[in-house]
PDB file of C-alpha atoms in Angstrom:
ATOM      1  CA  UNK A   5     235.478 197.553 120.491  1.00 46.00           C
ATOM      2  CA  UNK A   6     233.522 197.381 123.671  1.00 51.00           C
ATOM      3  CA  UNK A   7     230.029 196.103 123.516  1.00 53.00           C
ATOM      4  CA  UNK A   8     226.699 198.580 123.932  1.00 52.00           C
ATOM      5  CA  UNK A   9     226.051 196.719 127.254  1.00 56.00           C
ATOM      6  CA  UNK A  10     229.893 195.993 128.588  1.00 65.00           C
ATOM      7  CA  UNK A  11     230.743 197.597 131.575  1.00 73.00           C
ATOM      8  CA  UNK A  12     234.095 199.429 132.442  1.00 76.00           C
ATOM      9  CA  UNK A  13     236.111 196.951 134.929  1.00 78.00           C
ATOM     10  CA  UNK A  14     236.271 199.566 137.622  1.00 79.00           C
ATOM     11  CA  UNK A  15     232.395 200.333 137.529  1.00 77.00           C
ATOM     12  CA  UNK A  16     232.040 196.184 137.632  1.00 79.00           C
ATOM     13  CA  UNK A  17     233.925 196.084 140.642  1.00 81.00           C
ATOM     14  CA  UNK A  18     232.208 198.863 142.357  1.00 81.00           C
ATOM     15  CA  UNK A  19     229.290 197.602 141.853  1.00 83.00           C
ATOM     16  CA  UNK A  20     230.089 193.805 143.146  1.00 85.00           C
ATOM     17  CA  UNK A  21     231.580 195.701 146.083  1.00 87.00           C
ATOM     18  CA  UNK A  22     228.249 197.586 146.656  1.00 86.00           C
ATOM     19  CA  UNK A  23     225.757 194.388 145.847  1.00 88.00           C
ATOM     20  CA  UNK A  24     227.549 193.051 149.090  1.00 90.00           C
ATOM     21  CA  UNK A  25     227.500 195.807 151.245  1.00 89.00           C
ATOM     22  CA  UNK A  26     223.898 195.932 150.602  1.00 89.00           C
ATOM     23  CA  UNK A  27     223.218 192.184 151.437  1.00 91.00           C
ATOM     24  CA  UNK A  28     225.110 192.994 154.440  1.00 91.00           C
ATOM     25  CA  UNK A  29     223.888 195.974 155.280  1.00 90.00           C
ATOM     26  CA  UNK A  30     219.779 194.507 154.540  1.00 91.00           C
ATOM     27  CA  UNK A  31     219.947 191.398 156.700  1.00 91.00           C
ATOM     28  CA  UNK A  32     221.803 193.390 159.562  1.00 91.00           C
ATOM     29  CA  UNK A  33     219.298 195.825 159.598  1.00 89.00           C
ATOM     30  CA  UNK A  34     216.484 193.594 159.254  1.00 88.00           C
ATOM     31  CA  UNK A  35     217.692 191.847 161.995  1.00 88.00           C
ATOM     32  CA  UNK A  36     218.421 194.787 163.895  1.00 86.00           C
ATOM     33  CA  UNK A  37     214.831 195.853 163.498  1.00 84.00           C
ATOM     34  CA  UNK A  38     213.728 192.603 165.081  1.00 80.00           C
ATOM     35  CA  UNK A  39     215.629 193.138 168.162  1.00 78.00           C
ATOM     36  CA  UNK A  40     215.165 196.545 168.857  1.00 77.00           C
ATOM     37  CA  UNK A  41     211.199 195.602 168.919  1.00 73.00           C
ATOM     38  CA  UNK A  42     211.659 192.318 170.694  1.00 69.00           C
ATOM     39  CA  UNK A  43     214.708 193.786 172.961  1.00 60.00           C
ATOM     40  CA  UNK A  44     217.206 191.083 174.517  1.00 57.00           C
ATOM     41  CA  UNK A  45     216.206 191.436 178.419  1.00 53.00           C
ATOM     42  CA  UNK A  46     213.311 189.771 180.248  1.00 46.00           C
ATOM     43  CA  UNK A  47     212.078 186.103 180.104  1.00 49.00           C
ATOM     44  CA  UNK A  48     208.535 184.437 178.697  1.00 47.00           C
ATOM     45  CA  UNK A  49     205.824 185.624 181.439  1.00 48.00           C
ATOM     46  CA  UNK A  50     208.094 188.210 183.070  1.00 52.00           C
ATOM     47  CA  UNK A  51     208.983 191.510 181.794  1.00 56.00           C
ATOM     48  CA  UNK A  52     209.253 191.189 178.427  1.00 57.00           C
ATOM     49  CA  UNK A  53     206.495 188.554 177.421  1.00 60.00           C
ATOM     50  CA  UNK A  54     207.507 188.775 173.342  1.00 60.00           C
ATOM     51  CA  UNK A  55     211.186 187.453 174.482  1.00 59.00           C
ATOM     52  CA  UNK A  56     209.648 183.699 173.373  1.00 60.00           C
ATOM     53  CA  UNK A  57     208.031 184.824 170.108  1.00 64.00           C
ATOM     54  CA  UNK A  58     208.903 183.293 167.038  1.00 67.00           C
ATOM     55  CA  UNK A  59     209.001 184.747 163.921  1.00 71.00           C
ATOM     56  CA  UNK A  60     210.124 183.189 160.903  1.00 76.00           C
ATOM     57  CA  UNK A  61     213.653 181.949 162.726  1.00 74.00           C
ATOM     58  CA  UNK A  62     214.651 181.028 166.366  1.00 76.00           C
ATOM     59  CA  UNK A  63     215.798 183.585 168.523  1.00 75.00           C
ATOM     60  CA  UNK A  64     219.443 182.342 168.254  1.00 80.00           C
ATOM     61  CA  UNK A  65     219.353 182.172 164.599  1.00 84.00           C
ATOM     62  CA  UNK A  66     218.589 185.856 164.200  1.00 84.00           C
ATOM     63  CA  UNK A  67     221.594 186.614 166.549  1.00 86.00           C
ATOM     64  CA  UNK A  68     223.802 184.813 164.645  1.00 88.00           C
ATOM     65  CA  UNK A  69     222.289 186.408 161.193  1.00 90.00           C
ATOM     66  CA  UNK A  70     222.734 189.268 162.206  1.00 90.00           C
ATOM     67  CA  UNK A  71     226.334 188.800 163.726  1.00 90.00           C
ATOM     68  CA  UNK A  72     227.770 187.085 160.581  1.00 92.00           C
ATOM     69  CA  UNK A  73     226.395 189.487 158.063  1.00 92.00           C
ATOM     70  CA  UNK A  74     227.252 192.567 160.169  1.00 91.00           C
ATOM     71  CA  UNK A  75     230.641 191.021 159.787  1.00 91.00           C
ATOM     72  CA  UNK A  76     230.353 190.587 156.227  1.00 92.00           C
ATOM     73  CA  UNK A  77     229.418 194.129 155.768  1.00 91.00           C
ATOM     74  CA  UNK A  78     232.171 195.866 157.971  1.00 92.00           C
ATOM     75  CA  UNK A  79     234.625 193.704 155.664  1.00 92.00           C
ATOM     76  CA  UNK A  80     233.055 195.214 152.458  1.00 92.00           C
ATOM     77  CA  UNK A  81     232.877 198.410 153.514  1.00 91.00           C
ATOM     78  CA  UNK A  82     236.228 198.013 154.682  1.00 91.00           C
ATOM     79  CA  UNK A  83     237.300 196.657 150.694  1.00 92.00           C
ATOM     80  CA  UNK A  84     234.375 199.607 149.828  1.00 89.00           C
ATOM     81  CA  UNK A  85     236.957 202.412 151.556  1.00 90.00           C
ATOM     82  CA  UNK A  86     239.896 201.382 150.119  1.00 90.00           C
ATOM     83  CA  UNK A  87     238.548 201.346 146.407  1.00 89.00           C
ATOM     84  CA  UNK A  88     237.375 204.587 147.272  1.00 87.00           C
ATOM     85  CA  UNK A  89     240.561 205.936 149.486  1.00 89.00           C
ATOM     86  CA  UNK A  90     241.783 208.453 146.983  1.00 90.00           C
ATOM     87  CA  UNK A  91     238.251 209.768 146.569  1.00 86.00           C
ATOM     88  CA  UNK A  92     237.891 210.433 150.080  1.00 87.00           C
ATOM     89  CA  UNK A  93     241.405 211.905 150.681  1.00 88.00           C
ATOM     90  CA  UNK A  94     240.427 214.076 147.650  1.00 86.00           C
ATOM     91  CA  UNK A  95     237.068 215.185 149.259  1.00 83.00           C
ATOM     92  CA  UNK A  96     238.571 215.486 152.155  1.00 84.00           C
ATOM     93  CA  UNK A  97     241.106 218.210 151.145  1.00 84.00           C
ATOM     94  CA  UNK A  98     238.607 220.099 148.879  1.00 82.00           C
ATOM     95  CA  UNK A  99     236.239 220.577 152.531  1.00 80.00           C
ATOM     96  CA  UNK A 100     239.604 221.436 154.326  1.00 81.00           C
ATOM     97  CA  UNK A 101     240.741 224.064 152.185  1.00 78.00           C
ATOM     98  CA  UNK A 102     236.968 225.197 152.222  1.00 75.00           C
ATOM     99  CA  UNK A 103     236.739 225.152 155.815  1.00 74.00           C
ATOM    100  CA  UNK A 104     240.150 227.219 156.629  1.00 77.00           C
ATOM    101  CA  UNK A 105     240.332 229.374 153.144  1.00 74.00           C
ATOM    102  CA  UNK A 106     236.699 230.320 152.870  1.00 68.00           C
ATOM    103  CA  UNK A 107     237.098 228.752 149.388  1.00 67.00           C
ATOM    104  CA  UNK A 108     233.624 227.918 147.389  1.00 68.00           C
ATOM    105  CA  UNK A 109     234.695 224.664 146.511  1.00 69.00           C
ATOM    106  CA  UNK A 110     231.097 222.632 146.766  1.00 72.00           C
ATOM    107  CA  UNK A 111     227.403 223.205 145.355  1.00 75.00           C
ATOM    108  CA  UNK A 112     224.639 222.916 147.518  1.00 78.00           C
ATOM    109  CA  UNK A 113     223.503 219.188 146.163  1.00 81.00           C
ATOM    110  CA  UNK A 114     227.602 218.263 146.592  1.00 79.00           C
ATOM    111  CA  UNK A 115     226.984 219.507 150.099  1.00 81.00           C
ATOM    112  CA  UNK A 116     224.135 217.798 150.969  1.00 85.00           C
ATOM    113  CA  UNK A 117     225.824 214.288 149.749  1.00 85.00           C
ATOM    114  CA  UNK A 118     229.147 214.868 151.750  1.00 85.00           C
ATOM    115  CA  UNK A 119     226.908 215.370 154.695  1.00 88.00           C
ATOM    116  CA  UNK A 120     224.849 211.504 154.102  1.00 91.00           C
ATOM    117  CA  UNK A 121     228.205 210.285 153.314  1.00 88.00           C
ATOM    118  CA  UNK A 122     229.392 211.538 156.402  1.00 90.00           C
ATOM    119  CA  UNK A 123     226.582 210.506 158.394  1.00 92.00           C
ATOM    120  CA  UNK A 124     226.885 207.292 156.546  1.00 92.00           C
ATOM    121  CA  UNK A 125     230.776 206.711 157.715  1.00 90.00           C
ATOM    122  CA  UNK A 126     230.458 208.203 161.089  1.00 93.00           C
ATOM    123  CA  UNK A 127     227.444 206.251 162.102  1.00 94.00           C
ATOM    124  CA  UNK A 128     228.826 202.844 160.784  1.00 93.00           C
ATOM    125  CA  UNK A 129     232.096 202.990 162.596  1.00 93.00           C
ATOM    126  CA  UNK A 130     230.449 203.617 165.640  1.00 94.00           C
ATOM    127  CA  UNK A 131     228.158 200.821 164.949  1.00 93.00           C
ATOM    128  CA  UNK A 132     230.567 198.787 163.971  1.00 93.00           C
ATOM    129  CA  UNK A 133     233.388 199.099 166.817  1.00 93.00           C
ATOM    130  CA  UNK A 134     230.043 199.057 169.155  1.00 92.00           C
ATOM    131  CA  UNK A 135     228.878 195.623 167.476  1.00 90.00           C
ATOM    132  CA  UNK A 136     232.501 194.184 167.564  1.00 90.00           C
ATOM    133  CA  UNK A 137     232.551 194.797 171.409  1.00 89.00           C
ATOM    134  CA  UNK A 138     229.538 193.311 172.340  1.00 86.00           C
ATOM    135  CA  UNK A 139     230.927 190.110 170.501  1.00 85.00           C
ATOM    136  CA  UNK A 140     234.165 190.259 171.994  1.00 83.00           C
ATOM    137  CA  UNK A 141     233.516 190.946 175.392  1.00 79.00           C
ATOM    138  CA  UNK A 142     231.074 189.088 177.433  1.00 69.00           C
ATOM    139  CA  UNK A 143     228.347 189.567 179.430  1.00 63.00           C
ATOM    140  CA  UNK A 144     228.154 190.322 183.438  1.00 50.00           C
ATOM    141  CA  UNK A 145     226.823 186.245 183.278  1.00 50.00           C
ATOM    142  CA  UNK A 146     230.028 185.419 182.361  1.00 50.00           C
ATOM    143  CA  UNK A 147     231.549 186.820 185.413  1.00 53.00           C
ATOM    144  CA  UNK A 148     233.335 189.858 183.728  1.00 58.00           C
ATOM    145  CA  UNK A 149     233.559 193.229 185.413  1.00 60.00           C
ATOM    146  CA  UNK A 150     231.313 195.813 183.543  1.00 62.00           C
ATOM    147  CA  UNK A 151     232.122 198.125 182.041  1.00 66.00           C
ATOM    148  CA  UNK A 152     235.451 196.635 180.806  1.00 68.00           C
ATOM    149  CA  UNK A 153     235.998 199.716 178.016  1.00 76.00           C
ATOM    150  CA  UNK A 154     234.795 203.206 178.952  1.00 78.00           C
ATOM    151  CA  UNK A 155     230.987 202.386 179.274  1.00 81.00           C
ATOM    152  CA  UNK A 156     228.646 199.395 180.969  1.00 82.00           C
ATOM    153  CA  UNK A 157     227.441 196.494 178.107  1.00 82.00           C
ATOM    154  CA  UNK A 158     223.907 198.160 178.318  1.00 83.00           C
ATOM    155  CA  UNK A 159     225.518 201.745 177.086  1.00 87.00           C
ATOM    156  CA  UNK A 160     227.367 200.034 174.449  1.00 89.00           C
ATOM    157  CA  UNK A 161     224.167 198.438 173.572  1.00 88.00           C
ATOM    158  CA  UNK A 162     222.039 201.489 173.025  1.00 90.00           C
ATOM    159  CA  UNK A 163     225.140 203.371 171.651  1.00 92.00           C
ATOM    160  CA  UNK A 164     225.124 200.227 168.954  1.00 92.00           C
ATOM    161  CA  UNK A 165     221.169 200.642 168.284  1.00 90.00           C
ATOM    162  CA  UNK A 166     220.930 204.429 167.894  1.00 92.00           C
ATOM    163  CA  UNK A 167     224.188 204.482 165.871  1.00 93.00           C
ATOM    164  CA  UNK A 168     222.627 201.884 164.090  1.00 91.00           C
ATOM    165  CA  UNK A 169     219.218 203.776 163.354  1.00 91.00           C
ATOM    166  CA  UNK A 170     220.564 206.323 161.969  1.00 93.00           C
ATOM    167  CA  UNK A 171     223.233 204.395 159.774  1.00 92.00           C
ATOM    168  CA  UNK A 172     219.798 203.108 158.156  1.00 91.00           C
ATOM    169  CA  UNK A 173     218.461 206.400 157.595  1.00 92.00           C
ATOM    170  CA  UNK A 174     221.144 207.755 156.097  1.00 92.00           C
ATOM    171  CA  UNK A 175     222.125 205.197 153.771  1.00 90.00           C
ATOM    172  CA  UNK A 176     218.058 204.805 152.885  1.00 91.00           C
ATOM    173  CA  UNK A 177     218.777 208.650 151.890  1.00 92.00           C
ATOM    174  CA  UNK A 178     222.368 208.008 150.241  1.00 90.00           C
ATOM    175  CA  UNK A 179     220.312 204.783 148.325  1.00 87.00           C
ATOM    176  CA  UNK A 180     217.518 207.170 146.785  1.00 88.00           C
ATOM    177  CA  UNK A 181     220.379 209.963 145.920  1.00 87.00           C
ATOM    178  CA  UNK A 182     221.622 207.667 143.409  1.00 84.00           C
ATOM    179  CA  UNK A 183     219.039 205.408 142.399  1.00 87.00           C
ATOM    180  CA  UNK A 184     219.727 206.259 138.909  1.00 87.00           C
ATOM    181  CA  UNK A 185     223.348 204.883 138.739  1.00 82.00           C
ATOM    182  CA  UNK A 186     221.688 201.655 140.447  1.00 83.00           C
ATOM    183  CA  UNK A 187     219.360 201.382 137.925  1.00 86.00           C
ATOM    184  CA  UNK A 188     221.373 201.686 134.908  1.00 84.00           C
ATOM    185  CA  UNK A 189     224.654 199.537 136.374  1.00 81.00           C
ATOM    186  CA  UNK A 190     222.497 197.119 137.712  1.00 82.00           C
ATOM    187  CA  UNK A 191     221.155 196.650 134.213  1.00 83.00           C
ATOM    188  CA  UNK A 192     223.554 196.217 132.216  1.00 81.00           C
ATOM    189  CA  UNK A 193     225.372 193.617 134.989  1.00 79.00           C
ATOM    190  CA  UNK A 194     222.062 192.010 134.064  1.00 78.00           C
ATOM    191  CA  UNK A 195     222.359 192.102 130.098  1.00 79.00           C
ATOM    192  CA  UNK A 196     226.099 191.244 130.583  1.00 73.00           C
ATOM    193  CA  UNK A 197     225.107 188.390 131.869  1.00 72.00           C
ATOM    194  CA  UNK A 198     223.081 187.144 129.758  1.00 71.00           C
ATOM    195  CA  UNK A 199     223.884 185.234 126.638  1.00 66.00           C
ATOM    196  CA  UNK A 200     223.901 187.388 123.321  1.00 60.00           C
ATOM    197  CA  UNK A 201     221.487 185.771 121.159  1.00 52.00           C
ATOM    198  CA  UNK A 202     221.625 188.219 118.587  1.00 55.00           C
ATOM    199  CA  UNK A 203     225.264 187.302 118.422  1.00 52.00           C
ATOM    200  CA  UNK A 204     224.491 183.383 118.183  1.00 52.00           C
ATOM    201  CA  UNK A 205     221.771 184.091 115.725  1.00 52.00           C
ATOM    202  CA  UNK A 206     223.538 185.828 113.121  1.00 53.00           C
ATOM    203  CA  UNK A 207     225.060 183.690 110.182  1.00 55.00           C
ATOM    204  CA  UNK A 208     228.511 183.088 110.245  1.00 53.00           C
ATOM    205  CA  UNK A 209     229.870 184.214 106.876  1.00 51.00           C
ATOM    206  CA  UNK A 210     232.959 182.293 105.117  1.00 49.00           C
ATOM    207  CA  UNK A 211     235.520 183.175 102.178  1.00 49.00           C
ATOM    208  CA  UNK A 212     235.195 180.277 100.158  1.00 42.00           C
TER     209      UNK A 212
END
């Protein structure tokens, strides 16, 4: 017999999954955030005089916070997709078949969530394959030709930030949609984890 606050393996996993993606996802943002307002060109005293400001971290130690955790969240949204890949196959079908049949298949709320979700998956791929070039490729310092794929480093660099802006937005809007499953699963992970001390309190009883 389950337990009033045990949670079903799948949902457990989900939400590990998620609590990830969301560490991920904050500190790359956060970080994000800090460069877009103190942006990577200029020196101290030339054209950018906040290049030398400090906050909190050195400049290099935001880069690399914000490279390592981007990582970390591509490679749970990555795990995040493939949980999910039957779901999305599924959904996928269901908007086909309404798209060529003229089928009803949706309400208007189930609308409005494919379209975050699809904001949510567009924008972070192009984020992501964005972010993975600028790491891979370096900069015309290094004596590369630019642009070395389709478009110069500073195209890929605002296509990263805008894609990036509105990954944010969206999943700020996909976050409030279901606050309420948060809520509850994150609640019970919490009284999961915690020892029953109802349990250990009750009298053991014997056959003698």
């Amino acid at each position: 017999m389950r337990k009033p606050n045990s949670i079903a393996p799948q949902t457990r996993n989900n939400w590990l999954i998620d609590a990830v993606l969301f560490l991920g996802a904050i500190i790359a943002s956060l970080t994000g955030i800090y460069f877009l307002f103190l942006p990577v060109g200029g020196y101290q005293g030339g054209r950018n005089p906040l290049y030398g400001v400090t906050i909190f971290f050195e400049r290099h130690t935001w880069e690399d916070l914000h490279l390592w955790f981007g990582l970390l969240m591509i490679v749970a949204a990555l795990v995040h997709i493939v949980i999910h890949w039957n779901w999305i196959v599924s959904m996928a079908r269901r908007v086909w078949g309404e798209l060529t049949q003229g089928q009803n298949r949706f309400n208007r709320r189930s609308r409005y969530n494919l379209l975050i979700n699809a904001a949510i998956g567009l924008s972070f791929i192009i984020t992501a394959l964005s972010g993975l070039y600028l790491f891979f490729v370096p900069g015309g310092s290094h004596g590369v030709v630019d642009p070395v794929i389709l478009f110069t480093r500073t195209t890929w660099d605002l296509i990263h930030t805008w894609a990036g802006i509105l990954m944010i937005a969206a999943a700020v809007i996909h976050f409030s949609i279901h606050w309420r499953w948060v809520v509850k699963v994150s609640g019970k992970m919490v009284k999961a984890s915690l020892p029953d001390f109802d349990a250990q309190s009750t009298p053991q009883i014997t056959n003698l």
